[in-house]
């Protein structure tokens, strides 16, 4: 997508927390400008119409711990149909912020104070019945009714769709509904012996395209996956013994946590989680873990 208005495709990226704004708890949007020779320039913060770096204002004002202003994920699209690219930005919280382009395609100027997208439950989109975490928007006419809908990944995995029940010019979004289910946590923690056992993971990011040229939307979904495999130097019997002992201790610990209740003293909770993490680390005795990711293709029907 050409966000600099020079006719050459660029790359845009979000940010967890910008180094220069770390104390304020703010994140930039970056453009990696394409060059005529096919190379790319160094990333620079996208500037708003006021000349300052475009950041999400956050929902809690200047609170540095406002998670709606960090871990940004911008998507460029012609939101209002006026021929230039606007920016819809996801964040750690799971809400969506629109920075309209008040300039034009050749000289973009994004609003410094945009708007938060409303959902269908008198709450911001992403905070309704189907809550989203780490929102990562993709804007497209998903149901081919002439307006723009919003799709998003989620920190827990899966893909979700917010239907535009309004119009192209005046969008009204329903709450998210599930397109691809989140993975089961138990499935994610299972031991992997063969690559065929690997299943989709968490922290999903998506792209909509027509892979097989049949006129139907397909989904490319990237994820984060932790693969647990038996350590090579262990026999099957030894692995089973260590796994069984670990599971029994973890069951006892989880029962203890449940009995503590939601109002347990802070000091008691800290000691509990120290024990929990200590036990969790013992998995290294029998499991070799690899942190990686995959891209999954879902063909539309």
Short mmCIF file of C-alpha atoms in Angstrom, two decimals:
data_model
loop_
_atom_site.label_atom_id
_atom_site.label_comp_id
_atom_site.label_asym_id
_atom_site.label_seq_id
_atom_site.Cartn_x
_atom_site.Cartn_y
_atom_site.Cartn_z
CA UNK A 1 0.00 0.00 0.00
CA UNK A 2 1.23 3.50 -0.88
CA UNK A 3 0.97 5.61 2.28
CA UNK A 4 3.49 8.25 1.21
CA UNK A 5 1.65 9.17 -1.98
CA UNK A 6 4.57 8.67 -4.37
CA UNK A 7 3.12 5.77 -6.32
CA UNK A 8 5.44 3.17 -4.73
CA UNK A 9 4.23 0.51 -2.29
CA UNK A 10 5.29 1.01 1.33
CA UNK A 11 5.16 -1.04 4.53
CA UNK A 12 3.47 0.20 7.69
CA UNK A 13 4.07 -1.19 11.15
CA UNK A 14 2.91 -0.68 14.69
CA UNK A 15 4.99 -0.55 17.84
CA UNK A 16 4.82 -1.92 21.39
CA UNK A 17 6.06 1.22 23.14
CA UNK A 18 8.18 3.83 21.38
CA UNK A 19 11.54 4.39 23.08
CA UNK A 20 11.13 8.17 23.06
CA UNK A 21 7.65 7.92 24.55
CA UNK A 22 8.22 5.05 26.98
CA UNK A 23 7.50 7.10 30.09
CA UNK A 24 4.22 8.26 28.57
CA UNK A 25 3.19 4.72 27.59
CA UNK A 26 2.68 5.59 23.91
CA UNK A 27 3.45 3.73 20.69
CA UNK A 28 4.11 5.04 17.20
CA UNK A 29 2.93 3.94 13.79
CA UNK A 30 5.86 3.57 11.37
CA UNK A 31 6.18 3.76 7.61
CA UNK A 32 8.94 1.88 5.81
CA UNK A 33 8.92 3.74 2.51
CA UNK A 34 9.46 1.85 -0.71
CA UNK A 35 12.05 3.04 -3.20
CA UNK A 36 12.01 2.94 -6.98
CA UNK A 37 14.81 0.36 -7.04
CA UNK A 38 12.76 -2.11 -4.94
CA UNK A 39 14.58 -1.44 -1.67
CA UNK A 40 13.14 0.22 1.43
CA UNK A 41 14.10 3.22 3.54
CA UNK A 42 14.60 3.10 7.29
CA UNK A 43 11.37 3.11 9.32
CA UNK A 44 10.20 6.54 10.47
CA UNK A 45 7.18 7.46 12.62
CA UNK A 46 4.06 8.40 10.68
CA UNK A 47 3.26 12.03 11.38
CA UNK A 48 -0.20 13.40 11.98
CA UNK A 49 -1.59 16.56 10.40
CA UNK A 50 -0.19 18.59 13.32
CA UNK A 51 3.37 17.54 12.42
CA UNK A 52 3.82 15.33 15.48
CA UNK A 53 4.16 11.54 15.53
CA UNK A 54 0.79 9.83 15.22
CA UNK A 55 0.02 8.08 18.49
CA UNK A 56 -3.16 6.70 20.00
CA UNK A 57 -4.44 9.11 22.65
CA UNK A 58 -5.55 6.26 24.89
CA UNK A 59 -8.85 5.94 26.66
CA UNK A 60 -7.54 6.96 30.08
CA UNK A 61 -5.88 10.23 29.19
CA UNK A 62 -2.21 10.43 30.17
CA UNK A 63 -2.06 7.24 32.21
CA UNK A 64 1.21 5.54 31.15
CA UNK A 65 -0.37 2.15 31.86
CA UNK A 66 -3.26 2.74 29.45
CA UNK A 67 -3.12 -0.43 27.34
CA UNK A 68 -5.26 1.13 24.61
CA UNK A 69 -2.24 3.24 23.54
CA UNK A 70 0.38 0.50 23.16
CA UNK A 71 1.11 -2.55 20.98
CA UNK A 72 -0.36 -0.80 17.95
CA UNK A 73 -1.30 -2.51 14.68
CA UNK A 74 -2.22 -0.09 11.85
CA UNK A 75 -4.13 -0.99 8.69
CA UNK A 76 -4.39 1.45 5.77
CA UNK A 77 -7.68 1.59 3.88
CA UNK A 78 -10.00 4.10 2.21
CA UNK A 79 -12.39 4.15 5.16
CA UNK A 80 -14.66 6.96 3.95
CA UNK A 81 -14.49 6.34 0.19
CA UNK A 82 -12.86 9.67 -0.69
CA UNK A 83 -9.94 8.15 -2.60
CA UNK A 84 -7.17 8.38 0.02
CA UNK A 85 -5.86 6.05 2.71
CA UNK A 86 -7.05 6.34 6.29
CA UNK A 87 -5.57 4.37 9.20
CA UNK A 88 -7.48 1.97 11.43
CA UNK A 89 -5.27 1.00 14.37
CA UNK A 90 -5.57 -1.92 16.79
CA UNK A 91 -3.86 -2.08 20.17
CA UNK A 92 -3.06 -4.19 23.24
CA UNK A 93 -6.50 -3.63 24.76
CA UNK A 94 -8.39 -4.85 21.71
CA UNK A 95 -10.17 -1.65 20.66
CA UNK A 96 -9.92 0.14 17.30
CA UNK A 97 -8.88 3.74 16.58
CA UNK A 98 -9.54 5.57 13.31
CA UNK A 99 -7.18 8.30 12.10
CA UNK A 100 -8.87 9.83 9.07
CA UNK A 101 -6.76 11.21 6.23
CA UNK A 102 -7.77 14.87 5.98
CA UNK A 103 -5.27 15.45 3.20
CA UNK A 104 -5.32 13.51 -0.07
CA UNK A 105 -3.68 10.53 -1.73
CA UNK A 106 -0.66 12.56 -2.86
CA UNK A 107 -0.22 14.50 0.37
CA UNK A 108 -1.65 12.45 3.26
CA UNK A 109 -2.36 14.14 6.61
CA UNK A 110 -3.85 11.93 9.30
CA UNK A 111 -5.91 13.34 12.14
CA UNK A 112 -4.04 13.79 15.40
CA UNK A 113 -7.30 13.27 17.31
CA UNK A 114 -9.31 10.56 15.61
CA UNK A 115 -12.17 8.44 16.91
CA UNK A 116 -12.66 5.13 18.68
CA UNK A 117 -14.87 2.69 16.76
CA UNK A 118 -18.15 1.81 18.43
CA UNK A 119 -19.47 -1.76 18.59
CA UNK A 120 -22.94 -3.21 18.90
CA UNK A 121 -23.31 -3.49 22.69
CA UNK A 122 -23.08 0.18 23.66
CA UNK A 123 -19.37 -0.46 24.11
CA UNK A 124 -16.34 0.18 21.97
CA UNK A 125 -15.78 -2.44 19.29
CA UNK A 126 -13.63 -5.19 20.79
CA UNK A 127 -15.08 -4.78 24.27
CA UNK A 128 -18.50 -6.28 23.53
CA UNK A 129 -19.73 -9.85 23.93
CA UNK A 130 -16.81 -11.22 21.92
CA UNK A 131 -13.86 -9.44 23.51
CA UNK A 132 -10.70 -9.05 21.48
CA UNK A 133 -7.18 -8.79 22.86
CA UNK A 134 -4.25 -7.40 20.85
CA UNK A 135 -6.55 -6.27 18.03
CA UNK A 136 -5.05 -6.58 14.55
CA UNK A 137 -7.55 -5.21 12.01
CA UNK A 138 -8.06 -6.09 8.37
CA UNK A 139 -10.71 -3.96 6.62
CA UNK A 140 -12.60 -5.44 3.67
CA UNK A 141 -16.13 -6.02 2.36
CA UNK A 142 -16.19 -9.53 3.82
CA UNK A 143 -19.83 -10.35 3.03
CA UNK A 144 -19.90 -8.59 -0.37
CA UNK A 145 -22.76 -6.24 0.51
CA UNK A 146 -21.01 -3.06 -0.62
CA UNK A 147 -19.66 -1.74 2.70
CA UNK A 148 -16.51 -2.25 4.75
CA UNK A 149 -16.36 -4.78 7.58
CA UNK A 150 -13.60 -5.34 10.15
CA UNK A 151 -11.77 -8.63 10.71
CA UNK A 152 -9.26 -9.12 13.50
CA UNK A 153 -6.88 -11.60 15.02
CA UNK A 154 -6.66 -12.11 18.78
CA UNK A 155 -3.97 -12.78 21.37
CA UNK A 156 -5.67 -16.09 22.21
CA UNK A 157 -5.92 -17.10 18.56
CA UNK A 158 -8.78 -17.38 16.12
CA UNK A 159 -10.20 -14.88 13.62
CA UNK A 160 -13.22 -12.63 14.23
CA UNK A 161 -15.55 -10.58 12.02
CA UNK A 162 -17.45 -7.39 12.90
CA UNK A 163 -20.19 -6.96 10.29
CA UNK A 164 -21.00 -3.47 9.09
CA UNK A 165 -24.79 -3.31 9.39
CA UNK A 166 -24.78 0.34 8.31
CA UNK A 167 -23.57 1.69 4.99
CA UNK A 168 -20.29 2.42 3.22
CA UNK A 169 -20.58 6.10 4.13
CA UNK A 170 -22.02 5.63 7.64
CA UNK A 171 -20.70 2.35 9.10
CA UNK A 172 -22.38 0.73 12.10
CA UNK A 173 -20.60 -2.33 13.46
CA UNK A 174 -22.11 -5.35 15.14
CA UNK A 175 -20.17 -7.15 17.86
CA UNK A 176 -17.54 -9.59 16.67
CA UNK A 177 -18.52 -13.08 15.67
CA UNK A 178 -16.19 -16.03 15.33
CA UNK A 179 -14.89 -17.03 11.91
CA UNK A 180 -12.13 -19.33 13.14
CA UNK A 181 -12.27 -20.69 16.68
CA UNK A 182 -9.61 -20.00 19.27
CA UNK A 183 -7.42 -23.03 20.00
CA UNK A 184 -8.00 -25.08 23.12
CA UNK A 185 -5.31 -24.40 25.73
CA UNK A 186 -5.00 -28.12 26.41
CA UNK A 187 -4.27 -28.75 22.73
CA UNK A 188 -1.55 -26.10 22.77
CA UNK A 189 0.20 -27.72 25.72
CA UNK A 190 0.13 -31.25 24.33
CA UNK A 191 3.34 -32.98 23.46
CA UNK A 192 4.27 -32.94 19.78
CA UNK A 193 5.88 -36.08 18.35
CA UNK A 194 5.27 -35.43 14.64
CA UNK A 195 4.80 -32.24 12.62
CA UNK A 196 1.36 -33.49 11.55
CA UNK A 197 0.22 -32.96 15.18
CA UNK A 198 0.91 -29.22 15.05
CA UNK A 199 -2.28 -27.15 15.20
CA UNK A 200 -2.95 -23.38 14.93
CA UNK A 201 -1.75 -21.25 17.82
CA UNK A 202 -2.26 -17.84 19.40
CA UNK A 203 -1.49 -14.16 18.62
CA UNK A 204 -3.15 -14.39 15.22
CA UNK A 205 -2.59 -11.87 12.41
CA UNK A 206 -4.41 -12.21 9.09
CA UNK A 207 -4.54 -11.27 5.45
CA UNK A 208 -7.54 -11.69 3.14
CA UNK A 209 -6.94 -12.66 -0.47
CA UNK A 210 -8.21 -15.03 -3.17
CA UNK A 211 -5.49 -17.67 -3.24
CA UNK A 212 -7.13 -20.10 -5.67
CA UNK A 213 -8.75 -17.46 -7.91
CA UNK A 214 -12.31 -18.74 -7.40
CA UNK A 215 -13.82 -15.37 -6.51
CA UNK A 216 -14.17 -16.23 -2.79
CA UNK A 217 -12.26 -14.68 0.09
CA UNK A 218 -9.54 -16.88 1.58
CA UNK A 219 -7.63 -16.27 4.81
CA UNK A 220 -3.91 -16.38 5.48
CA UNK A 221 -3.42 -16.49 9.26
CA UNK A 222 -0.09 -16.16 11.03
CA UNK A 223 0.27 -17.27 14.63
CA UNK A 224 2.54 -17.88 17.61
CA UNK A 225 3.08 -21.51 18.57
CA UNK A 226 5.00 -23.20 21.36
CA UNK A 227 5.97 -26.76 20.49
CA UNK A 228 6.60 -29.16 23.36
CA UNK A 229 8.58 -32.27 22.51
CA UNK A 230 9.99 -35.10 24.61
CA UNK A 231 13.63 -34.54 25.44
CA UNK A 232 15.77 -36.80 23.28
CA UNK A 233 17.74 -38.29 26.19
CA UNK A 234 14.63 -39.60 27.99
CA UNK A 235 13.01 -42.96 27.53
CA UNK A 236 9.25 -43.10 27.07
CA UNK A 237 8.88 -44.59 30.55
CA UNK A 238 10.95 -41.87 32.20
CA UNK A 239 9.07 -39.16 30.35
CA UNK A 240 5.72 -40.57 31.44
CA UNK A 241 6.85 -40.74 35.07
CA UNK A 242 8.04 -37.13 35.13
CA UNK A 243 4.97 -35.86 33.29
CA UNK A 244 2.63 -37.69 35.67
CA UNK A 245 4.42 -36.31 38.73
CA UNK A 246 4.30 -32.79 37.29
CA UNK A 247 0.59 -33.01 36.45
CA UNK A 248 -0.25 -34.21 39.98
CA UNK A 249 1.68 -31.35 41.60
CA UNK A 250 0.11 -28.79 39.26
CA UNK A 251 -3.39 -30.12 40.03
CA UNK A 252 -2.74 -29.74 43.75
CA UNK A 253 -1.37 -26.22 43.25
CA UNK A 254 -4.35 -25.15 41.13
CA UNK A 255 -6.74 -26.48 43.76
CA UNK A 256 -4.89 -24.47 46.39
CA UNK A 257 -5.23 -21.34 44.26
CA UNK A 258 -8.97 -21.91 43.87
CA UNK A 259 -9.39 -22.27 47.63
CA UNK A 260 -7.57 -18.97 48.20
CA UNK A 261 -10.39 -17.08 46.50
CA UNK A 262 -10.28 -13.80 44.55
CA UNK A 263 -9.52 -11.62 47.59
CA UNK A 264 -6.39 -13.37 48.85
CA UNK A 265 -3.78 -11.04 50.38
CA UNK A 266 -1.20 -9.69 47.95
CA UNK A 267 1.74 -11.19 49.86
CA UNK A 268 0.10 -14.62 49.86
CA UNK A 269 -0.55 -14.37 46.12
CA UNK A 270 3.06 -13.42 45.43
CA UNK A 271 4.32 -16.46 47.32
CA UNK A 272 1.86 -18.67 45.49
CA UNK A 273 3.00 -17.48 42.05
CA UNK A 274 6.63 -17.94 43.03
CA UNK A 275 5.85 -21.59 43.74
CA UNK A 276 3.78 -21.84 40.56
CA UNK A 277 6.56 -20.53 38.32
CA UNK A 278 9.11 -22.69 40.13
CA UNK A 279 7.02 -25.79 39.43
CA UNK A 280 6.34 -24.74 35.85
CA UNK A 281 10.07 -24.44 35.21
CA UNK A 282 10.56 -28.10 36.15
CA UNK A 283 8.92 -29.03 32.83
CA UNK A 284 12.33 -28.40 31.31
CA UNK A 285 13.43 -31.70 32.86
CA UNK A 286 11.30 -33.70 30.44
CA UNK A 287 10.06 -31.26 27.75
CA UNK A 288 12.03 -29.39 25.11
CA UNK A 289 10.07 -26.29 24.06
CA UNK A 290 10.40 -24.36 20.82
CA UNK A 291 8.75 -20.96 20.35
CA UNK A 292 7.87 -20.40 16.70
CA UNK A 293 5.00 -19.55 14.37
CA UNK A 294 3.25 -20.68 11.20
CA UNK A 295 1.06 -19.30 8.42
CA UNK A 296 -2.20 -21.21 7.90
CA UNK A 297 -4.37 -21.11 4.77
CA UNK A 298 -8.16 -21.25 5.16
CA UNK A 299 -9.95 -21.56 1.83
CA UNK A 300 -13.36 -19.84 1.59
CA UNK A 301 -16.35 -21.87 0.52
#
